Coordinates of C-alpha atoms in Angstrom, one line a residue:
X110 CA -171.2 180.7 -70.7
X111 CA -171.5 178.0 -73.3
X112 CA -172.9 177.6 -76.5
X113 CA -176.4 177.3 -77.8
X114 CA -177.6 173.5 -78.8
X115 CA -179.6 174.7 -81.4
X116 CA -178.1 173.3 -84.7
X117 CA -180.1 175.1 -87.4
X118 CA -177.9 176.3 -90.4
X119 CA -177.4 180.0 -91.0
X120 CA -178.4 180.4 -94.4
X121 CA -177.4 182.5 -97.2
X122 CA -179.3 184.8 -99.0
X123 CA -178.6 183.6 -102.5
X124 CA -180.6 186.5 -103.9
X125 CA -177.9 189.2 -103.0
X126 CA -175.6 187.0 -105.0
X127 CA -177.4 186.5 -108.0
X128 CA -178.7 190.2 -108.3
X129 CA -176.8 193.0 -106.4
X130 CA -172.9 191.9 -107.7
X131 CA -172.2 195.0 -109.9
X132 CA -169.2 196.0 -111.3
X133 CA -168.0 197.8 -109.3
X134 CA -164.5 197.2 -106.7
X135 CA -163.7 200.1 -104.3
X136 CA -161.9 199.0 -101.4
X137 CA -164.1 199.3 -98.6
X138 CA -161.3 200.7 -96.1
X139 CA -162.4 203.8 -98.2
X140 CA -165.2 204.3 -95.4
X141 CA -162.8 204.0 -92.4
X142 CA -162.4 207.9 -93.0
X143 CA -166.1 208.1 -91.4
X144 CA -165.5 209.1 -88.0
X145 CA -169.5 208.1 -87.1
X146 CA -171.2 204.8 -86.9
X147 CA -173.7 205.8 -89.7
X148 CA -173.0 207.3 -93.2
X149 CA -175.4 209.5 -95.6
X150 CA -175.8 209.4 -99.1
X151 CA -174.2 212.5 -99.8
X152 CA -171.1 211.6 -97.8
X153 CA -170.3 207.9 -99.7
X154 CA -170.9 210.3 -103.3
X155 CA -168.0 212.4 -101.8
X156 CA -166.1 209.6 -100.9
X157 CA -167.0 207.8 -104.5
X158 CA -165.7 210.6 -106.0
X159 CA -162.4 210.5 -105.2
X160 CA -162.6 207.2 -106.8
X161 CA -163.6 208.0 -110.3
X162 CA -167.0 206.5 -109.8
X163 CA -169.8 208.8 -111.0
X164 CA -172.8 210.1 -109.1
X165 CA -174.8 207.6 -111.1
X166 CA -172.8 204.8 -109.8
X167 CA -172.6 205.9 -106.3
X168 CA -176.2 206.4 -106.5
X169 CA -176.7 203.1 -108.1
X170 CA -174.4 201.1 -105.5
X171 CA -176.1 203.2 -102.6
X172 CA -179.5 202.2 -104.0
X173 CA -178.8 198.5 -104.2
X174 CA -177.6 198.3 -100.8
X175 CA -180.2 199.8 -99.6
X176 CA -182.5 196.9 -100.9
X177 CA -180.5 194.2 -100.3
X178 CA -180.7 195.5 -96.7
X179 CA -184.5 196.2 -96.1
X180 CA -185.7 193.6 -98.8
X181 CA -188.2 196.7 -100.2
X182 CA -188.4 197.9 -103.7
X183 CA -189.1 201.7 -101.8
X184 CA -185.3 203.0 -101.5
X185 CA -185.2 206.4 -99.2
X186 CA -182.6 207.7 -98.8
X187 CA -181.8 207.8 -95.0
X188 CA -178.2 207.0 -92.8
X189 CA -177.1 203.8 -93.2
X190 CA -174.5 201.4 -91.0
X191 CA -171.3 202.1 -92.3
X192 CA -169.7 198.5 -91.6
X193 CA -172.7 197.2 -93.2
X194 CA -172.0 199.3 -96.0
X195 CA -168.4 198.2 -96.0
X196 CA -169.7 194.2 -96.0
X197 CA -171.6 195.3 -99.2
X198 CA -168.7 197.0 -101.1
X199 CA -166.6 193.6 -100.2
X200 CA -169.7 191.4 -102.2
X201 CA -168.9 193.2 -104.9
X202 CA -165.2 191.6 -105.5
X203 CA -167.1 187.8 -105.5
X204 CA -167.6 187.0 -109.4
X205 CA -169.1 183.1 -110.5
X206 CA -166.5 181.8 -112.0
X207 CA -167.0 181.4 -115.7
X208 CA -170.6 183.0 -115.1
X209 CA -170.1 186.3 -117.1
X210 CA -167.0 185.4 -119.1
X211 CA -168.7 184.0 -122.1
X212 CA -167.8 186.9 -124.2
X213 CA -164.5 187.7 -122.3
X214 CA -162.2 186.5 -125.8
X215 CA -164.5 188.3 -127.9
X216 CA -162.5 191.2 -129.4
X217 CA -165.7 193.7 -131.6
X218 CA -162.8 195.3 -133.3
X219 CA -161.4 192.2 -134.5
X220 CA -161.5 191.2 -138.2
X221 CA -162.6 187.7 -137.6
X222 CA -165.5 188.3 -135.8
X223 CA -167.0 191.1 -138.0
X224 CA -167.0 188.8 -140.6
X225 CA -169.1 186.4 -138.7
X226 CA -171.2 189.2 -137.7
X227 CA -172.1 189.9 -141.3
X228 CA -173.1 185.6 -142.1
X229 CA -176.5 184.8 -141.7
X230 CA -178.2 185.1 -138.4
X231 CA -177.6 181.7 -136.8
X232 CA -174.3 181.1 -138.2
X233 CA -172.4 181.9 -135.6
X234 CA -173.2 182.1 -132.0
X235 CA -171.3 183.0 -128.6
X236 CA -173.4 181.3 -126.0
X237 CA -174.1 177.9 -128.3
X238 CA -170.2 177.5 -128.8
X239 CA -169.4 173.9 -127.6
X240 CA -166.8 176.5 -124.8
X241 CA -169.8 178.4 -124.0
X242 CA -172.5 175.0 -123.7
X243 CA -169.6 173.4 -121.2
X244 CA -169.5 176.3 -119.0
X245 CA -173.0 176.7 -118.3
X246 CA -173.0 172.8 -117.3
X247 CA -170.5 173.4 -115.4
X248 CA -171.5 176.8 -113.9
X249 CA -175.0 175.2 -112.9
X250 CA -173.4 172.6 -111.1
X251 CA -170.7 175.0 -109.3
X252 CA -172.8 178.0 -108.7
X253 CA -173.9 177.6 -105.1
X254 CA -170.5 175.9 -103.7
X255 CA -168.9 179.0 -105.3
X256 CA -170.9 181.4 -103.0
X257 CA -170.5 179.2 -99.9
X258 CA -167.1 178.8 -100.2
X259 CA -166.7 182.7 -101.3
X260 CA -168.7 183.3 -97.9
X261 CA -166.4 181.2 -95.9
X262 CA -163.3 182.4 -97.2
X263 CA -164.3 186.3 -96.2
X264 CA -166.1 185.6 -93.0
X265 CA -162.9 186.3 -90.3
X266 CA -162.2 189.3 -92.4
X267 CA -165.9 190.7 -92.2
X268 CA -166.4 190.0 -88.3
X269 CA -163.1 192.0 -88.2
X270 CA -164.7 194.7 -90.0
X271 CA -168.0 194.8 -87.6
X272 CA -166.0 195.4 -84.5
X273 CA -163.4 197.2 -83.6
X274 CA -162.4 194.9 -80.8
X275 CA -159.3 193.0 -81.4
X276 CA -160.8 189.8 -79.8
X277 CA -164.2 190.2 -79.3
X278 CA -167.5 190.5 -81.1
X279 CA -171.0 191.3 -79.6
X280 CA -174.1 189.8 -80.6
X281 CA -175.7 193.2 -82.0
X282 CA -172.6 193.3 -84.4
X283 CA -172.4 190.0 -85.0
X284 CA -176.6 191.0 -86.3
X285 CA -175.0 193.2 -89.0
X286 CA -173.8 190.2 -91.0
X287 CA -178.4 189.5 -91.5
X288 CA -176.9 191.6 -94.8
X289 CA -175.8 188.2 -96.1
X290 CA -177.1 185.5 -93.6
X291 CA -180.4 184.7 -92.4
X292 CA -182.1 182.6 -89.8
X293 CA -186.0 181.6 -91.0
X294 CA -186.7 181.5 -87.2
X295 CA -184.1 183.1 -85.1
X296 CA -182.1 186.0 -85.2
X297 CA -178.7 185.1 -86.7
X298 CA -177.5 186.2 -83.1
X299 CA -179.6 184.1 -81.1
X300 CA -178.1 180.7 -83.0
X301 CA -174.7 181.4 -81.2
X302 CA -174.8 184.0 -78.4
X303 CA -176.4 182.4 -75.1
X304 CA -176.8 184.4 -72.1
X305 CA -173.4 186.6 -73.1
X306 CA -173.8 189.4 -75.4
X307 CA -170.2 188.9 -76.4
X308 CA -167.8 186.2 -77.6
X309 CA -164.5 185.8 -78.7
X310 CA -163.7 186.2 -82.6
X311 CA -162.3 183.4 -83.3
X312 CA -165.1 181.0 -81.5
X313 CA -167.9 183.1 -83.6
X314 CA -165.8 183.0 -86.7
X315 CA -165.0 179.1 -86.7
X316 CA -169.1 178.1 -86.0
X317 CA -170.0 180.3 -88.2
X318 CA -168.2 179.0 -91.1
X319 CA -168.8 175.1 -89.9
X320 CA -172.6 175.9 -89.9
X321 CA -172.5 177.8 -93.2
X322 CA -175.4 176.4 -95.7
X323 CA -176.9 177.3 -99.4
X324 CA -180.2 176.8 -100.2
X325 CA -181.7 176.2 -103.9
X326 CA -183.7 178.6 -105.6
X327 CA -187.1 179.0 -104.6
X328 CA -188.3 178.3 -108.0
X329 CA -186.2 177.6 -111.4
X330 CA -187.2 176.8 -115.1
X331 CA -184.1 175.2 -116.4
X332 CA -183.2 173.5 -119.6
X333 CA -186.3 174.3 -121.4
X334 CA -185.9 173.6 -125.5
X335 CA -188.7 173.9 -128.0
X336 CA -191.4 173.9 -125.8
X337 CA -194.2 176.5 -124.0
X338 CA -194.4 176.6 -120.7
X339 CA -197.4 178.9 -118.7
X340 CA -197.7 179.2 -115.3
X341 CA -199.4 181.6 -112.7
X342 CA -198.1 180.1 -109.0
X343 CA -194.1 179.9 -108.8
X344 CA -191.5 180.8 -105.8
X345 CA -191.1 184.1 -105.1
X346 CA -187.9 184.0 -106.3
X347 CA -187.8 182.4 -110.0
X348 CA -184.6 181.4 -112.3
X349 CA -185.0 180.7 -115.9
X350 CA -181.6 179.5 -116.9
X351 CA -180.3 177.4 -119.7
X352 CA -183.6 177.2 -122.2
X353 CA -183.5 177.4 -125.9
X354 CA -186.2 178.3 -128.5
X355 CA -189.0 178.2 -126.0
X356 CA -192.0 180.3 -124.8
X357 CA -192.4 181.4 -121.0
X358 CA -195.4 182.9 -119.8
X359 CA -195.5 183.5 -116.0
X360 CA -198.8 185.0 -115.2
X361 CA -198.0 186.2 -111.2
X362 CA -195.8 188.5 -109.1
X363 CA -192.9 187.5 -107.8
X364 CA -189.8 188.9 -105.2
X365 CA -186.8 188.7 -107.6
X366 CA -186.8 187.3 -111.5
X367 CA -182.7 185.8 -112.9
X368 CA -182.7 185.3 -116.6
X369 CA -179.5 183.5 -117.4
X370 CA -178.0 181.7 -120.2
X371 CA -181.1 181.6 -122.4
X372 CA -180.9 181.7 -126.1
X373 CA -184.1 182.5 -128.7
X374 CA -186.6 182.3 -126.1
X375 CA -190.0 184.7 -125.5
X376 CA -190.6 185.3 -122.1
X377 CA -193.4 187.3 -120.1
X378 CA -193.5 187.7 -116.2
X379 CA -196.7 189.5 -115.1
X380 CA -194.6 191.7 -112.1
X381 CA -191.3 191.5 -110.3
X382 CA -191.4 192.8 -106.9
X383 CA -187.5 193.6 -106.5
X384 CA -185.1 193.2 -109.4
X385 CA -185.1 191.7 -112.5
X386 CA -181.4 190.4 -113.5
X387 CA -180.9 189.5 -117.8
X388 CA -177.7 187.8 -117.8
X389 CA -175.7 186.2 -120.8
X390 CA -178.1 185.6 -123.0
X391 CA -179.1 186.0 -126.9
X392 CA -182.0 186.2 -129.1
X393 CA -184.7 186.6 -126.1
X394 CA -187.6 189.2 -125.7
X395 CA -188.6 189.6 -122.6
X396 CA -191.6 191.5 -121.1
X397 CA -191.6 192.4 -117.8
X398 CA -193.0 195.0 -115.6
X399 CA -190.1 195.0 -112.7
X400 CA -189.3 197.8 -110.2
X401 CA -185.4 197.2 -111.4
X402 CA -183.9 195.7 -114.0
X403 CA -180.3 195.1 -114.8
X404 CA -178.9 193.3 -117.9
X405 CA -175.3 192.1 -118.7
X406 CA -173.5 190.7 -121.2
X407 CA -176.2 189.9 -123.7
X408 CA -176.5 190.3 -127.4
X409 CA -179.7 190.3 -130.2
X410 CA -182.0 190.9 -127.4
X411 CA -185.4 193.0 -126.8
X412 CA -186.6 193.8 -123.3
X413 CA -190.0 195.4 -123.1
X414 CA -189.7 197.3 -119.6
X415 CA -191.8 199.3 -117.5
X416 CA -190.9 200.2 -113.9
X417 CA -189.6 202.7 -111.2
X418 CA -186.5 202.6 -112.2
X419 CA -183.6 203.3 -115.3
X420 CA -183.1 200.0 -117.2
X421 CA -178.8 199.2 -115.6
X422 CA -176.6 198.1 -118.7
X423 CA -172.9 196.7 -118.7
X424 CA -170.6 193.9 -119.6
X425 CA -170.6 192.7 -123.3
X426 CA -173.9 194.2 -124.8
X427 CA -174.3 194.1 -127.9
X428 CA -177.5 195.0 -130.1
X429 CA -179.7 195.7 -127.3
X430 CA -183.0 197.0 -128.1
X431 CA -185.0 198.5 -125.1
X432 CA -188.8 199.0 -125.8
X433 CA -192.0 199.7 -123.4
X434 CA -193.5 196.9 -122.3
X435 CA -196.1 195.8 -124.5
X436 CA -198.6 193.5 -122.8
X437 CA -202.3 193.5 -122.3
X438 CA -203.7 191.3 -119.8
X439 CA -206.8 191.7 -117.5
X440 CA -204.5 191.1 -114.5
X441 CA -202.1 194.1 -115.6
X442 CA -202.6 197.0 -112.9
X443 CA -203.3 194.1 -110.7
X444 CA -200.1 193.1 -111.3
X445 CA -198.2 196.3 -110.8
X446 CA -200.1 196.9 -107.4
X447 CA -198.6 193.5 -105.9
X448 CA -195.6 194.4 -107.0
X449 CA -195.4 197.5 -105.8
X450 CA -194.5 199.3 -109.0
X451 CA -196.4 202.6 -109.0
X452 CA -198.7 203.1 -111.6
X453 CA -197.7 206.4 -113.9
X454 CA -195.7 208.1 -117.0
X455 CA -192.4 208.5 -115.2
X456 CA -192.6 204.3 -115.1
X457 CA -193.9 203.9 -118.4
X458 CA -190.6 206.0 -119.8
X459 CA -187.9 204.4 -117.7
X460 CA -186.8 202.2 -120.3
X461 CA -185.8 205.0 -122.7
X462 CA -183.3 206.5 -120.6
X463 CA -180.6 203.0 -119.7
X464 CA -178.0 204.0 -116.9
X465 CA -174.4 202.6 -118.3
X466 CA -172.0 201.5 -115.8
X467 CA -168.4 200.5 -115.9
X468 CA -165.8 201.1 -118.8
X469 CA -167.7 198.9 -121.7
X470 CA -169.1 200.5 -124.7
X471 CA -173.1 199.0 -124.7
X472 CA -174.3 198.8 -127.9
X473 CA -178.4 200.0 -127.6
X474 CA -181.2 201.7 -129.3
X475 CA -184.8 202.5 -128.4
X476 CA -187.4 200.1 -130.9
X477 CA -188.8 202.4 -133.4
X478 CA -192.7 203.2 -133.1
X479 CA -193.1 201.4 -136.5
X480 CA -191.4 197.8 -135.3
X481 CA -193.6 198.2 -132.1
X482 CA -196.4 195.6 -131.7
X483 CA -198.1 193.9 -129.1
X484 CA -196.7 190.7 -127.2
X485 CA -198.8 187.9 -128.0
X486 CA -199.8 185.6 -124.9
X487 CA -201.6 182.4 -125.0
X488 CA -205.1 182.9 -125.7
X489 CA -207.0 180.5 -123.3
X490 CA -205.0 181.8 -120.7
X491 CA -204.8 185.5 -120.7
X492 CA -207.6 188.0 -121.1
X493 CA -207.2 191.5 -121.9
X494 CA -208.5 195.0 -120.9
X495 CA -210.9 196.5 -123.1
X496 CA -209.2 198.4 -126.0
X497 CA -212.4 200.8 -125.9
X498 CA -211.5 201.9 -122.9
X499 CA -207.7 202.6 -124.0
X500 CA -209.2 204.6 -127.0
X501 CA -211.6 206.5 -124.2
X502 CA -208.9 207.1 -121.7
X503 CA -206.7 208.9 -125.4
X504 CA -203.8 206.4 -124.2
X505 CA -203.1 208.0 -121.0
X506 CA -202.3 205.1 -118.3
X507 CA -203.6 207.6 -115.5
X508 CA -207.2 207.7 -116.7
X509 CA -206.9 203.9 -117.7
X510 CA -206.3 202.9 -114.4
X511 CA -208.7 205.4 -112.6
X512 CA -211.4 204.2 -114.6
X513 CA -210.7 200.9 -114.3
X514 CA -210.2 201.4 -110.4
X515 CA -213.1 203.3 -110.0
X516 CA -215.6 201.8 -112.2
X517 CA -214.7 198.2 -112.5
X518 CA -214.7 198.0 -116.2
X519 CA -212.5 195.2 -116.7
X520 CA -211.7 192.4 -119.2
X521 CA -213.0 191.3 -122.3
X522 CA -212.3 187.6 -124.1
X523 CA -209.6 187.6 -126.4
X524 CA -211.1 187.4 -129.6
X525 CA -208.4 188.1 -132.7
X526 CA -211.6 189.6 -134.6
X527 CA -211.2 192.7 -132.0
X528 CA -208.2 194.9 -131.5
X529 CA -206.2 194.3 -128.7
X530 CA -203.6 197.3 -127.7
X531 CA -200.7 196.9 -125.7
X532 CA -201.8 199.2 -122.5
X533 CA -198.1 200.5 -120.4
X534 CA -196.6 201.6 -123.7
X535 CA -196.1 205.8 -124.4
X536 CA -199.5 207.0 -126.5
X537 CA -197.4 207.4 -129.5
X538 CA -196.6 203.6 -129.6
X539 CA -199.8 202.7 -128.7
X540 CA -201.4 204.7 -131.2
X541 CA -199.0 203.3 -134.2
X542 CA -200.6 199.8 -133.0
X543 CA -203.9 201.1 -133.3
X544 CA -203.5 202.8 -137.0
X545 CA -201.9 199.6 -137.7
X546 CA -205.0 197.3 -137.7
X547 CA -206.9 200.1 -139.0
X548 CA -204.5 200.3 -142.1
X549 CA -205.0 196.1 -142.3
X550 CA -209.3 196.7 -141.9
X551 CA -209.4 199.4 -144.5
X552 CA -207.3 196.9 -147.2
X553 CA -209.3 193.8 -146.1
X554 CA -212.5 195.8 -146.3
X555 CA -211.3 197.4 -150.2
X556 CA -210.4 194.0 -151.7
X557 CA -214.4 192.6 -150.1
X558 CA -215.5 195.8 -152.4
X559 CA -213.9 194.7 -155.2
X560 CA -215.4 192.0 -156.0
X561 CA -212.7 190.1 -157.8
X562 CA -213.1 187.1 -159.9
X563 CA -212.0 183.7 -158.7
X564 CA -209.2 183.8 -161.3
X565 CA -207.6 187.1 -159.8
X566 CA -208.7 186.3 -156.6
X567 CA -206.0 183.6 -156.3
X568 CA -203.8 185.9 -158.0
X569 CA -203.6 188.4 -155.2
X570 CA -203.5 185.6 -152.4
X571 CA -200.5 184.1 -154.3
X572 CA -198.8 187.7 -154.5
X573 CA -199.6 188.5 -150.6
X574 CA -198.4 185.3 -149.6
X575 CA -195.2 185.6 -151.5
X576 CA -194.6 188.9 -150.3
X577 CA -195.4 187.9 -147.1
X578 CA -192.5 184.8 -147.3
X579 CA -189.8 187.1 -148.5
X580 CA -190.5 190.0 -145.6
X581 CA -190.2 186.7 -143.5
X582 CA -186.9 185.6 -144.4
X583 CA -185.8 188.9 -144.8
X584 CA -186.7 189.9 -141.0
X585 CA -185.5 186.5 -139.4
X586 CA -189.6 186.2 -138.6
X587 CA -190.1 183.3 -139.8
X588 CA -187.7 181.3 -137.1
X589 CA -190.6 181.9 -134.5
X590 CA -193.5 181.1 -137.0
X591 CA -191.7 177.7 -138.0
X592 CA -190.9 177.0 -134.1
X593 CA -195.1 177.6 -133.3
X594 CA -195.5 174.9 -136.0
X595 CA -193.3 172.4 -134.7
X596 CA -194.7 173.2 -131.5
X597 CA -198.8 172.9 -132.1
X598 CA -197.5 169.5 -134.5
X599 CA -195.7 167.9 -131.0
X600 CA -198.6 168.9 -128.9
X601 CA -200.9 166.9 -131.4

């Protein structure tokens, strides 16, 4: 018997650590009580249970292993392996240090801070506090040494949950550790075991930690400031970490989308396959269309959702605002179909109904129908589906996408003369839109009728526009108007 010469790295799957760490820590000897290899849903609820965690967080943990697992957005609910299981309750105790404790000194009761909370809008600011702007250097540089060394500091204790063999381990439960580590070309098995299907514990447990690696992100936008940024081919796994008062627009689907760390930025991601994760970060909107999404500790923020399932809130959150998503593009169903995210109301409504976990008190509200509008993307870049058809279809996103399935009818050019409506939003929302520009034709059209003299006619523009500065300031608008204009000035 002797080892395998093949030298390629076990890899791990980054992914598990940047999205499926929840908090949550039950000890996973809870599941030595299962008498059976395999363990059902309804049996780990039980078992959660006696644990004080709800059926919503046994539901949610059960859910999110389940995915890590099979890497498929489609969860059913079928037996699982209960060491497996066990590996994934053990995750949960691994935390990046410094990663979500931005807001960990922030007391909301205390005086202090409720006075800063009441000064002007940019006057104070958690994540740009010269504590909070060194820990994100230093967390970028840390982050994947933190999960290799978290990974080889628990390996001997996992292979000692996979078998219940005081020295041995055989290759098929060796396999179960594919949870965290992957092979592109192998099994994980095949890298070690040679012509045996069993080795000693201690020989697996020391090669396995020496052969330990981390790969980068597939694809990361990082440091962005003051600038926009479109693209329609990245990784299938994307990070935007670390930008500041800048525009994202990424026109594609991909596996898994990490928002981290970002502060005043507008960001749009045509579909996310797997799981969205929003973490630490202030003064974004975000639009995404995303099977799951999760956000944590985060203030001043607006995420326009649609997907399969409930919007996961905890940590520090703090002003919140969950909307539907309110995009229009020609690729839009197209989108949705890649990633997998059926196409219906029960997904259109998800976002209204957050699932809270842990002991944190979330600050969040639904936007109201009047603050609703449409998210503006780049024109030469994005075209948009037909808002006749929307009008046709009375709103309802099942005859919108079986008439534009069926009959082809598909984009117009964006033209700012025609109305554009946002098309996954509730009928309601949409329709407020819709009333909107009519309101705006009807005035435009009564002042052309009224023939004013040149005198008054400067008159009125003087009153609109002054109107139209103060409901700026007042609003904070006018930030992202004065941001566009330094933009287009640096682009010329």
């Amino acid at each position: 018997m002797s080892l395998q010469s093949d030298n390629r790295a076990l890899n791990i799957k980054y992914t598990i650590f940047e999205h499926f760490i929840l908090p949550f820590k039950l000890n996973p000897q809870i599941l030595n009580q299962i008498n059976s290899p395999n363990i059902s849903f309804e049996q780990f609820k039980d078992i959660a249970q006696k644990y004080q965690v709800s059926n919503i967080e046994a539901d949610i943990i059960y859910t999110f292993f389940q995915m890590a697992l099979d890497n498929q957005p489609a969860v059913e609910r079928k037996m699982v392996d209960v060491r497996q299981l066990s590996l994934f309750l053990s995750l949960q105790n691994f935390n990046h240090a410094g990663r979500h404790s931005i807001f960990e000194n922030i007391n909301i009761n205390d005086v202090k801070y409720q006075e800063r909370q009441r000064q002007p809008m940019n006057s104070y600011s958690p994540l740009n506090s010269p504590r909070a702007k060194t820990m994100r250097v230093q967390t970028q540089q840390n982050e994947m040494q933190q999960v290799i060394q978290f990974v080889k500091s628990n390996i001997k204790d996992w292979i000692r949950v996979l078998t219940n063999n005081l020295d041995t381990i055989t290759n098929q439960e060796y396999n179960l550790l594919s949870l965290i580590l992957f092979n592109e070309q192998k099994s994980i098995s095949q890298l070690i075991f040679d012509r045996t299907n069993k080795l000693g514990k201690e020989i697996v447990s020391e090669w396995t930690i020496k052969n330990i690696q981390c790969q980068e992100y597939a694809s990361t936008i990082s440091g962005f400031t003051k600038s926009v940024t479109i693209k329609n081919n990245v990784g299938e796994d994307l990070k935007i970490t670390q930008c500041d008062d800048s525009m994202i627009y990424i026109d594609c689907c991909v596996n898994t989308l990490s928002i981290s760390q970002c502060t005043n930025c507008q960001i749009f991601v045509g579909s996310v396959r797997m799981i969205t994760s929003i973490t630490s970060c202030e003064k974004i909107i975000v639009c995404v269309a995303s099977n799951y999404i999760k956000i944590s500790n985060s203030i001043d923020s607006t995420i326009h959702y649609y997907g399969s399932y409930s919007p996961i809130l905890y940590g520090d959150c703090r002003s919140i605002i969950l909307a539907p998503n309110n995009s229009n593009t020609e690729k839009t169903l197209q989108r949705l179909r890649e990633a997998q995210i059926p196409i219906n109301k029960q997904c259109r409504d998800k976002y209204q109904k957050p699932l809270i976990i842990g002991q944190s008190k979330i600050d969040w509200s639904l936007l109201p129908i009047d603050d609703f509008s449409k998210f503006i993307l780049p024109e030469s870049h994005f075209g948009c589906i037909d808002s006749p058809l929307i009008l046709e279809c009375n709103f309802d996103i099942d005859k919108m996408n079986k008439e534009i399935t069926e009959k082809k009818i598909l984009t117009q050019q964006m033209n700012y003369e025609k109305i554009v409506l946002p098309l996954l939003a509730p009928p309601e929302y949409i329709k407020a839109v819709y009333d909107r520009y009519q309101l705006f034709a009807s005035i435009q059209a009564q002042i052309k009728q009224s023939n004013l003299k040149e005198e008054n006619q400067k008159l009125l523009q003087n009153a609109i526009q002054g109107n139209f500065r103060e409901w700026l300031v007042s609003t904070g608008s006018i930030k992202g108007i004065s941001d566009l204009v330094k933009l287009i000035d640096q682009e010329q």
